[in-house]
mmCIF file of C-alpha atoms and ligand atoms in Angstrom:
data_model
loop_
_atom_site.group_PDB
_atom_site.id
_atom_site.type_symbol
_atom_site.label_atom_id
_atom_site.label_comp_id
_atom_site.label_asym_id
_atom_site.label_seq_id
_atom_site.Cartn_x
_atom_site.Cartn_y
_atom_site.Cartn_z
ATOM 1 C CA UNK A 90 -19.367 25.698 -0.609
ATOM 2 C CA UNK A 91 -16.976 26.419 -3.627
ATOM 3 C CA UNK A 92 -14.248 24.050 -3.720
ATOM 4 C CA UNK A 93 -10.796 25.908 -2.656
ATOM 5 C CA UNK A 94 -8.561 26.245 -5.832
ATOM 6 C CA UNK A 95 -5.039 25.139 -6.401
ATOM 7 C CA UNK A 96 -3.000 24.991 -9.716
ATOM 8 C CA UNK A 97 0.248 23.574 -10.751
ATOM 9 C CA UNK A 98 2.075 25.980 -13.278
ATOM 10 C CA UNK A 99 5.019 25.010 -15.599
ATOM 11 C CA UNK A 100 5.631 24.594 -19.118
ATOM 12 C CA UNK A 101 5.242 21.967 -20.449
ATOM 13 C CA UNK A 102 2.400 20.793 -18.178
ATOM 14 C CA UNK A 103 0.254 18.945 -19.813
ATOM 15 C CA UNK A 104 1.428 15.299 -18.638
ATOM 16 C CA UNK A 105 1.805 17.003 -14.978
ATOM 17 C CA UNK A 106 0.889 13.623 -12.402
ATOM 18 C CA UNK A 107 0.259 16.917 -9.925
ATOM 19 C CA UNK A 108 -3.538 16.861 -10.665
ATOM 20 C CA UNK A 109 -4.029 13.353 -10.396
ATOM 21 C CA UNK A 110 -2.464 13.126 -7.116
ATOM 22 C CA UNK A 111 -3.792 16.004 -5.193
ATOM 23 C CA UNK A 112 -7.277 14.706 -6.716
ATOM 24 C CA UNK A 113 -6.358 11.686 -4.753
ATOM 25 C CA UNK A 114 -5.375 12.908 -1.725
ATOM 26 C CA UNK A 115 -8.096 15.676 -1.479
ATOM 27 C CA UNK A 116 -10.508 12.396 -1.733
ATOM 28 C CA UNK A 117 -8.851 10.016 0.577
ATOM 29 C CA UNK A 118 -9.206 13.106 3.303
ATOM 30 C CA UNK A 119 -12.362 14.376 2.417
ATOM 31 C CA UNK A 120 -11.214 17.893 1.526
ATOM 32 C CA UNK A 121 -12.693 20.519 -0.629
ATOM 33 C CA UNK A 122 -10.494 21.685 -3.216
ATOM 34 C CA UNK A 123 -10.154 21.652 -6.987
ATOM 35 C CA UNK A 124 -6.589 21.350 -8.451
ATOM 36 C CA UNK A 125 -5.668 21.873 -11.800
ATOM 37 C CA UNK A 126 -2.798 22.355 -14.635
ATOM 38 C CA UNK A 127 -1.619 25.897 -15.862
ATOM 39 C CA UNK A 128 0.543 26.342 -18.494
ATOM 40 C CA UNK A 129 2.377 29.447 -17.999
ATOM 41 C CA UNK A 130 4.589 31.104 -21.155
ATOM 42 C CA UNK A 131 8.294 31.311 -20.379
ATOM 43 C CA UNK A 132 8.809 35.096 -18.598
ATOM 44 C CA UNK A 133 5.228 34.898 -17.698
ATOM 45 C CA UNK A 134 5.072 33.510 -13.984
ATOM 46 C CA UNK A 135 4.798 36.473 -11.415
ATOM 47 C CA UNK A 136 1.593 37.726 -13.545
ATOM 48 C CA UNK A 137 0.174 34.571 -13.936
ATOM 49 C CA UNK A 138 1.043 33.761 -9.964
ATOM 50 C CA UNK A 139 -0.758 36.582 -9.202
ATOM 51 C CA UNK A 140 -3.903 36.548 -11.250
ATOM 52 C CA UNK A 141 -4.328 33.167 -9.701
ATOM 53 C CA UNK A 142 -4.123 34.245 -6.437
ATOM 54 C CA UNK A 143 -6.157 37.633 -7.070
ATOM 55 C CA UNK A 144 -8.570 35.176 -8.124
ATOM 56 C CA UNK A 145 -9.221 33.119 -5.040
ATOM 57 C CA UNK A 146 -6.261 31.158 -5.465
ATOM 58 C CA UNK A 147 -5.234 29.219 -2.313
ATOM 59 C CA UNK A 148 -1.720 27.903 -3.344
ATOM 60 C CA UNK A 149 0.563 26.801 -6.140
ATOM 61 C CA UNK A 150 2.797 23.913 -7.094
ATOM 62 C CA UNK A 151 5.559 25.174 -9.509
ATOM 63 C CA UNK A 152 7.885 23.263 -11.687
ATOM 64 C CA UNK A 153 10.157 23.583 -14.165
ATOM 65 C CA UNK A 154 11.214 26.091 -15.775
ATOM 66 C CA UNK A 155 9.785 28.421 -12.855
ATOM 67 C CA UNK A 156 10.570 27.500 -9.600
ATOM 68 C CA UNK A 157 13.329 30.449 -9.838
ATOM 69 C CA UNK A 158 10.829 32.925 -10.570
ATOM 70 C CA UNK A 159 8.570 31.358 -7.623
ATOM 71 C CA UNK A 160 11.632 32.084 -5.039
ATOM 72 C CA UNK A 161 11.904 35.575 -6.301
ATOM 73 C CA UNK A 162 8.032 36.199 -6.534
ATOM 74 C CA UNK A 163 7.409 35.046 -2.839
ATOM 75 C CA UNK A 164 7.504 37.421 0.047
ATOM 76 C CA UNK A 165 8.615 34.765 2.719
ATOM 77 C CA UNK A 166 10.758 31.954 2.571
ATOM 78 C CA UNK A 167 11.487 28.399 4.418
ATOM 79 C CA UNK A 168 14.835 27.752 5.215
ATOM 80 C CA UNK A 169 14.795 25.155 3.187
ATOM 81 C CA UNK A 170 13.764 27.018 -0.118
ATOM 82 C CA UNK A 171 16.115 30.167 0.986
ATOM 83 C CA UNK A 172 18.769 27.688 0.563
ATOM 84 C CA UNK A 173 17.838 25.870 -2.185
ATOM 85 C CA UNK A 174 17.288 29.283 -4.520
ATOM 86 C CA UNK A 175 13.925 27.571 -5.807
ATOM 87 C CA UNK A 176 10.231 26.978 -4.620
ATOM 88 C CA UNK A 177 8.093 24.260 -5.967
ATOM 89 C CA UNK A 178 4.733 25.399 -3.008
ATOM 90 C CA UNK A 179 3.117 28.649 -2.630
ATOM 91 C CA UNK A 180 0.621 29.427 -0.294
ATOM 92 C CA UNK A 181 -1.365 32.596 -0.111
ATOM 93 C CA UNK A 182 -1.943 33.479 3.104
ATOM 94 C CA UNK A 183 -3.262 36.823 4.841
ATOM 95 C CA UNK A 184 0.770 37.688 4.834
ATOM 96 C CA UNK A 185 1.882 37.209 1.838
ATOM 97 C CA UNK A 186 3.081 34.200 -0.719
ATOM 98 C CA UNK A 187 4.883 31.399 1.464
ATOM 99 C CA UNK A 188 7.127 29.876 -0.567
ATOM 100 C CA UNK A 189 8.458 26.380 0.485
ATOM 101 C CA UNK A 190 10.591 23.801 -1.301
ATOM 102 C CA UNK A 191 9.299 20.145 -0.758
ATOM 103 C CA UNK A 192 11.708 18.441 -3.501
ATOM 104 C CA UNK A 193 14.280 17.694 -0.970
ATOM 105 C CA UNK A 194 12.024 16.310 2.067
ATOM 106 C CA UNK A 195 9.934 14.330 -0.575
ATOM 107 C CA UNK A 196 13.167 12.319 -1.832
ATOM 108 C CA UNK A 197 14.549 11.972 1.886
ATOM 109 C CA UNK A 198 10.934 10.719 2.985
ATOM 110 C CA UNK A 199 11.010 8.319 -0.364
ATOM 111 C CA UNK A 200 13.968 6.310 0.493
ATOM 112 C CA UNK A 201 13.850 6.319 4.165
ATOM 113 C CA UNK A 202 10.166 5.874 5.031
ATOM 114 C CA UNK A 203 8.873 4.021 1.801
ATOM 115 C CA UNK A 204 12.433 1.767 1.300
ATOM 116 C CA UNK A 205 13.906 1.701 4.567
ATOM 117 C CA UNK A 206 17.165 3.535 3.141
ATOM 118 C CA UNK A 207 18.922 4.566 6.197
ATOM 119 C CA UNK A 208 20.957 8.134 4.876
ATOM 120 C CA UNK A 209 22.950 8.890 8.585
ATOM 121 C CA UNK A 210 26.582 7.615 7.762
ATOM 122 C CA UNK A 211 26.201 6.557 4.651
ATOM 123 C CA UNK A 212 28.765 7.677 1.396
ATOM 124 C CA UNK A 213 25.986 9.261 -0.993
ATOM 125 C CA UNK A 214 27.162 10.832 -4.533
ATOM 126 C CA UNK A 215 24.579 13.454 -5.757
ATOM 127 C CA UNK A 216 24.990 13.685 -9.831
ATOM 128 C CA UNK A 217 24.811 17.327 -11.413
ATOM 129 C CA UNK A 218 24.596 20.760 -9.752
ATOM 130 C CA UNK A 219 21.920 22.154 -11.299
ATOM 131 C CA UNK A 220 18.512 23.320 -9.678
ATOM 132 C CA UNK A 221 17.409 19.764 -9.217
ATOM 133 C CA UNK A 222 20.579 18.870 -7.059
ATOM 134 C CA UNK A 223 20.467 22.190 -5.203
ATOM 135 C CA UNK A 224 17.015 21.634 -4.488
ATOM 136 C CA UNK A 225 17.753 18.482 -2.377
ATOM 137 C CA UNK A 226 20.944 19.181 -0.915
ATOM 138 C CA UNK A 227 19.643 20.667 2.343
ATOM 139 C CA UNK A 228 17.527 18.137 3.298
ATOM 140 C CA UNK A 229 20.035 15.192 2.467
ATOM 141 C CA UNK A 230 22.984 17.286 4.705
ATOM 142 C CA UNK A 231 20.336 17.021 7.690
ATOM 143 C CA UNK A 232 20.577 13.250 7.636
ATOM 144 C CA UNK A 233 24.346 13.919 8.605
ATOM 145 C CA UNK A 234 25.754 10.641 5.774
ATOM 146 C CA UNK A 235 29.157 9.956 6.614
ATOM 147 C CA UNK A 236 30.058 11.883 2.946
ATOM 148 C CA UNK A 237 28.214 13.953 0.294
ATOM 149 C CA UNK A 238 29.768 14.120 -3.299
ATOM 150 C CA UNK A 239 28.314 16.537 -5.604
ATOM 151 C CA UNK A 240 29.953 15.543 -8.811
ATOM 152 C CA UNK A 241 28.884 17.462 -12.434
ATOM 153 C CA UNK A 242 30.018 17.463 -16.040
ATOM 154 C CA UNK A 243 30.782 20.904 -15.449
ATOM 155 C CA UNK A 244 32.797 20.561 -12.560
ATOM 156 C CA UNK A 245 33.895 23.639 -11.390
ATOM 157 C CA UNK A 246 29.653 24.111 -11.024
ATOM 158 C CA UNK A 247 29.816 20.838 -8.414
ATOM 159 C CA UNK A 248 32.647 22.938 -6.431
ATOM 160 C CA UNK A 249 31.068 26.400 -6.578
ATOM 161 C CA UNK A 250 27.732 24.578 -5.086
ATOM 162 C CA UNK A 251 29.647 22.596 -2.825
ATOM 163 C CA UNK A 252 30.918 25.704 -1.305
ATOM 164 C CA UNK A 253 27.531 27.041 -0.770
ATOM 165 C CA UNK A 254 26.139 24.288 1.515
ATOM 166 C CA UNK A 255 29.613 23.282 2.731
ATOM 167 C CA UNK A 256 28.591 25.138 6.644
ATOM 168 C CA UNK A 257 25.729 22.772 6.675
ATOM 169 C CA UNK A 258 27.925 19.254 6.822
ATOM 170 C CA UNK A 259 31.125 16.868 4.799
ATOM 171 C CA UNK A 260 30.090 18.358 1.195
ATOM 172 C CA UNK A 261 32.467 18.723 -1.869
ATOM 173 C CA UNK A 262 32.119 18.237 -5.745
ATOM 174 C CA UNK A 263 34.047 16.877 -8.600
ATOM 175 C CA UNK A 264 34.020 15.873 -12.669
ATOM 176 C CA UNK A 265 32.607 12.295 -13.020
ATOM 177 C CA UNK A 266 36.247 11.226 -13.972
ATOM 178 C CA UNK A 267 37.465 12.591 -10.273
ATOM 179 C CA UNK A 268 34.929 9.347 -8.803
ATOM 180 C CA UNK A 269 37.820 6.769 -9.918
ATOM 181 C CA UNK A 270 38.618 4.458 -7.199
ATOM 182 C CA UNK A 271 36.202 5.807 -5.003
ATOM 183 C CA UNK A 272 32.571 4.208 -3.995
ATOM 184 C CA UNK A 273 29.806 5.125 -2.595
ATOM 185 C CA UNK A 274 26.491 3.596 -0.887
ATOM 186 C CA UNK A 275 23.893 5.778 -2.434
ATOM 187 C CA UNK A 276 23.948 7.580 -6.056
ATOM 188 C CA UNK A 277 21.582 10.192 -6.415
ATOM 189 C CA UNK A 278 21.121 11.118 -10.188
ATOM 190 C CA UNK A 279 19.821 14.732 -10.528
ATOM 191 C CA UNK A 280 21.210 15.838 -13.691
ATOM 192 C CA UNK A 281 19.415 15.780 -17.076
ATOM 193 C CA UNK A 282 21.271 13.557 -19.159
ATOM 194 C CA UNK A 283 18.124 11.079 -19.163
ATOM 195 C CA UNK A 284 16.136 13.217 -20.946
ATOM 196 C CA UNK A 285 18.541 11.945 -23.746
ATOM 197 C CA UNK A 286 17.871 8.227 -22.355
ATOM 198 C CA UNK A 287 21.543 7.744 -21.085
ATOM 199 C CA UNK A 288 23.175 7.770 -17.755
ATOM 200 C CA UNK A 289 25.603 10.073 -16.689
ATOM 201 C CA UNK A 290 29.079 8.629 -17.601
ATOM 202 C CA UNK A 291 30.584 6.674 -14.114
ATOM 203 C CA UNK A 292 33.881 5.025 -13.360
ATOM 204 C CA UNK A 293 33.634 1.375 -12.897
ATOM 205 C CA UNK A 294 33.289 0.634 -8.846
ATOM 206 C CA UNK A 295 31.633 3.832 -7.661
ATOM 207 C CA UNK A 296 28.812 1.761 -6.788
ATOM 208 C CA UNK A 297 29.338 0.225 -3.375
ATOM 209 C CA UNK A 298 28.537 -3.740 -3.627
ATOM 210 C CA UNK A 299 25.861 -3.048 -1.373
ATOM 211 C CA UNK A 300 24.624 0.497 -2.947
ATOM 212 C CA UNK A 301 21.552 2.217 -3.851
ATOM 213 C CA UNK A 302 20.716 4.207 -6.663
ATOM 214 C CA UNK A 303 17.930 6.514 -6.962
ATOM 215 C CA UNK A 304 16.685 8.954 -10.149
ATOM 216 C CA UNK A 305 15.186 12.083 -9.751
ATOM 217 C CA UNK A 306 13.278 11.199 -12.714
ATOM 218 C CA UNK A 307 10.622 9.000 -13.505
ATOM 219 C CA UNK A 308 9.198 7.333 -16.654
ATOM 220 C CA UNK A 309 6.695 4.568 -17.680
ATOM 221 C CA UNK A 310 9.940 2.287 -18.230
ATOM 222 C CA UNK A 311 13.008 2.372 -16.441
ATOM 223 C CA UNK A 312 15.056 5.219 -16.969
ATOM 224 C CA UNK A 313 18.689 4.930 -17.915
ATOM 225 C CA UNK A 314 20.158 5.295 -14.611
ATOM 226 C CA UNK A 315 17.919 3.059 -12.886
ATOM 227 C CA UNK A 316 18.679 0.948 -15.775
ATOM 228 C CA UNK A 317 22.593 1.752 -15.213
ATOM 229 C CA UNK A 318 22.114 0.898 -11.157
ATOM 230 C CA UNK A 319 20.522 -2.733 -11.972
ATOM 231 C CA UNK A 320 23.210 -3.315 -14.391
ATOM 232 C CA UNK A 321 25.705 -2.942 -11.574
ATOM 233 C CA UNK A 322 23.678 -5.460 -8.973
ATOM 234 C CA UNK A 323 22.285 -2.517 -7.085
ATOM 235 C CA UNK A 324 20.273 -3.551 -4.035
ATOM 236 C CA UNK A 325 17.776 -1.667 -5.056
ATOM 237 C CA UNK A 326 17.594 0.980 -8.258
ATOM 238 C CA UNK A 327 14.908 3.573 -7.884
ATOM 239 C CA UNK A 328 13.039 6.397 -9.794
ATOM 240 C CA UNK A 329 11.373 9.479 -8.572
ATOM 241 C CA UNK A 330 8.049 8.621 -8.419
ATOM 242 C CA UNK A 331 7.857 8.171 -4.950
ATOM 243 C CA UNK A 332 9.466 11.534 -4.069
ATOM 244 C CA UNK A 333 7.188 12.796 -6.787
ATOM 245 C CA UNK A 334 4.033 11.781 -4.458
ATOM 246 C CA UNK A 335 5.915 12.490 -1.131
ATOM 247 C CA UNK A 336 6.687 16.327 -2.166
ATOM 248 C CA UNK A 337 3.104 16.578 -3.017
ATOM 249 C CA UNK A 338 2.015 15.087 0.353
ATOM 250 C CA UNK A 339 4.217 17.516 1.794
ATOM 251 C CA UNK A 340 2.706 20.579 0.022
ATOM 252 C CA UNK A 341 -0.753 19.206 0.467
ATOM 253 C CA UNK A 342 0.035 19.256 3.971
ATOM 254 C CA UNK A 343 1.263 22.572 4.375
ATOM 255 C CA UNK A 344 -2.330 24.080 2.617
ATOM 256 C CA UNK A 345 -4.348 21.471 4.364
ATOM 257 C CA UNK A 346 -2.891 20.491 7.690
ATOM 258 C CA UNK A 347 -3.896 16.929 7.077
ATOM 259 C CA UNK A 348 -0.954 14.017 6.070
ATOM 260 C CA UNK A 349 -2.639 12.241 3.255
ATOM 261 C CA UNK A 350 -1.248 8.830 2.626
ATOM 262 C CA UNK A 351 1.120 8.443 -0.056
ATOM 263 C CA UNK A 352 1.598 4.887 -0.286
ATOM 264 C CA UNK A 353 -2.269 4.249 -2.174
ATOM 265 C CA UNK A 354 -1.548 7.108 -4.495
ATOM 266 C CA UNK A 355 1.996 5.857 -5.573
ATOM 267 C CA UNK A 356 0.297 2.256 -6.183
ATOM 268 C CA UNK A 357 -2.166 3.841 -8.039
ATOM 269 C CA UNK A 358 0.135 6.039 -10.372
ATOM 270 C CA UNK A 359 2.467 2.994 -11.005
ATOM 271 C CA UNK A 360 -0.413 0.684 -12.212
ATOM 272 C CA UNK A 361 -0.895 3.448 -15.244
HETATM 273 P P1 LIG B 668 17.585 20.949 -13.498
HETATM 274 O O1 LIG B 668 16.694 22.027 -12.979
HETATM 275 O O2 LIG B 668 16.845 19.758 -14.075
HETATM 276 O O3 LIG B 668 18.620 20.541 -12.512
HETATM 277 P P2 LIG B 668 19.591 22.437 -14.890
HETATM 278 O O4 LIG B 668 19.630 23.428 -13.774
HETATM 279 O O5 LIG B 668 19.635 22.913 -16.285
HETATM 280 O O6 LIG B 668 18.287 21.555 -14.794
HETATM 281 O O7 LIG B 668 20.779 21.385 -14.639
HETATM 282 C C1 LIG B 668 20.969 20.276 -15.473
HETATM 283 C C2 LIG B 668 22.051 19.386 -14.859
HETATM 284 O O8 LIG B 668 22.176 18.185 -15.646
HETATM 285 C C3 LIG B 668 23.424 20.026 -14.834
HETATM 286 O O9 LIG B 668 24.130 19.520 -13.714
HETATM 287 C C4 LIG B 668 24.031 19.517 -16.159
HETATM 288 O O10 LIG B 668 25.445 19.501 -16.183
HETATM 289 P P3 LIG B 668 26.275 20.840 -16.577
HETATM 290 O O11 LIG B 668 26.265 21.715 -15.362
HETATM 291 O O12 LIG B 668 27.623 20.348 -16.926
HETATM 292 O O13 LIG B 668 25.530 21.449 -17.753
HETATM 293 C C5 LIG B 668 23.497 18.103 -16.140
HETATM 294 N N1 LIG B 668 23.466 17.493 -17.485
HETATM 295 C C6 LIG B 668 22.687 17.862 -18.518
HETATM 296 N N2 LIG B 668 22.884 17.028 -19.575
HETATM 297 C C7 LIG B 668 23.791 16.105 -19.162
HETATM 298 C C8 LIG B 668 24.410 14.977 -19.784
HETATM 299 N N3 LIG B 668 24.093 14.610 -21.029
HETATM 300 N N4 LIG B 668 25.296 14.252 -19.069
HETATM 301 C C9 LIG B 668 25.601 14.604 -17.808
HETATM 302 N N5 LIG B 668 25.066 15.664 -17.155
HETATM 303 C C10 LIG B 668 24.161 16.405 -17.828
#
């Protein structure tokens, strides 16, 4: 039988992870599928979306700068991505494109299940308020922390998104110079100053002695904020690798119906 097909689409794509690991997972469960990389033109997405899925296409992974365009293009939505204004999993199905946002439960699943990170009661400071932040917010509000800080360059941005997802728990947002003499147990970095290899600029003490910090991003070194955590004696300072593999689980799981386990495939991507 021909394998059923599913694409990531973003641009740039070409050093995507996304193939590799549903490769993995579709061989550690013994399912048939082919998954591959599409790079998509900016302004491009809903027609390339749906040539895929005229095709045969059995479900998409999107990421940046599309996972707007993926909200708008899909006819129903999870709570989750509703409230997140981004998708990063399509599924074709018989009623339409699902679209589903699994950035959010793949970092919660990262530090609780795969560190032990407990979230319930804790102080945790999310950095930036773009779609990155917004895209986890939800699903770190359901772990009820004691606290949630959204804090931005732009900070009228961390208040204005603060407002939006201030029903769902103890949310508010700040400039990075509004964190003096405060601390918190977990910092969440989801803005984009490491693409510029520096972390966002902190107050001395907002780390917690006992805190955790945690980038969305990921690199073949440390990145700057996990750099900027172990500086600070961080118990531990993470990257995004893990949530990387646990969002995919979590799409993989929504097309398949089978859990693969992620623990193999983030060994695997960490040795290279
Ligand atoms: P993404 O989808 O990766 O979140 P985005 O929506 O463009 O991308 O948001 C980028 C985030 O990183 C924003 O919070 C941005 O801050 P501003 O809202 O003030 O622009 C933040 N950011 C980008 N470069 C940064 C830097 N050098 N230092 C601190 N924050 C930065």
């Amino acid at each position: 039988m021909q394998p059923d097909q599913y694409a990531v689409m973003g641009h740039p794509i070409a050093h995507s992870q996304s193939p590799r690991i549903h490769a993995l997972f579709a061989i550690q469960t013994g399912q048939n599928l082919e998954y591959r990389a599409i790079l998509v033109e900016p302004g491009g997405f809903a027609a390339a979306a749906r040539a895929f899925r005229d095709a045969g296409g059995k479900g998409l992974n999107v990421t940046v700068p599309f996972k707007q365009d993926a909200w708008v293009f899909a006819d129903v939505l999870s709570a989750r991505a509703e409230r997140a204004g981004a998708v990063n999993t399509l599924s074709f199905e018989s009623t339409g494109a699902r679209g589903d946002n699994t950035d959010g439960p793949g970092l919660v699943r990262d530090l609780k299940v795969n560190h032990g990170c407990a979230l319930g009661g804790r102080r945790i400071l999310l950095l930036g308020a773009g779609g990155a932040a917004r895209g986890v917010l939800q699903p770190l509000l359901a772990e009820q922390p004691a606290q949630l800080v959204i804090a931005n360059r732009t900070a009228g941005k961390a208040a204005e998104l603060a407002l939006r997802f201030g029903d769902l728990g103890s949310v508010s947002g700040c400039g990075f110079a509004d964190l003096a003499g405060r601390s918190f147990d977990l910092i969440i970095n989801a803005t984009a100053a490491g693409l510029n290899d520096a972390a966002p600029p902190l107050p001395d003490g907002v780390l917690a002695a006992d805190g955790w910090c945690y980038d969305l991003m990921y690199g073949r070194e440390p990145t700057a904020f996990v750099r900027w955590g172990r500086e600070r004696g961080a118990t531990q300072s993470l990257d995004g690798l893990g949530m990387l593999v646990e969002q995919a689980a979590e799409a993989f799981h929504r097309w398949r119906g089978v859990c693969p386990e992620t623990k193999p495939v983030i060994a695997a991507l960490r040795s290279g």
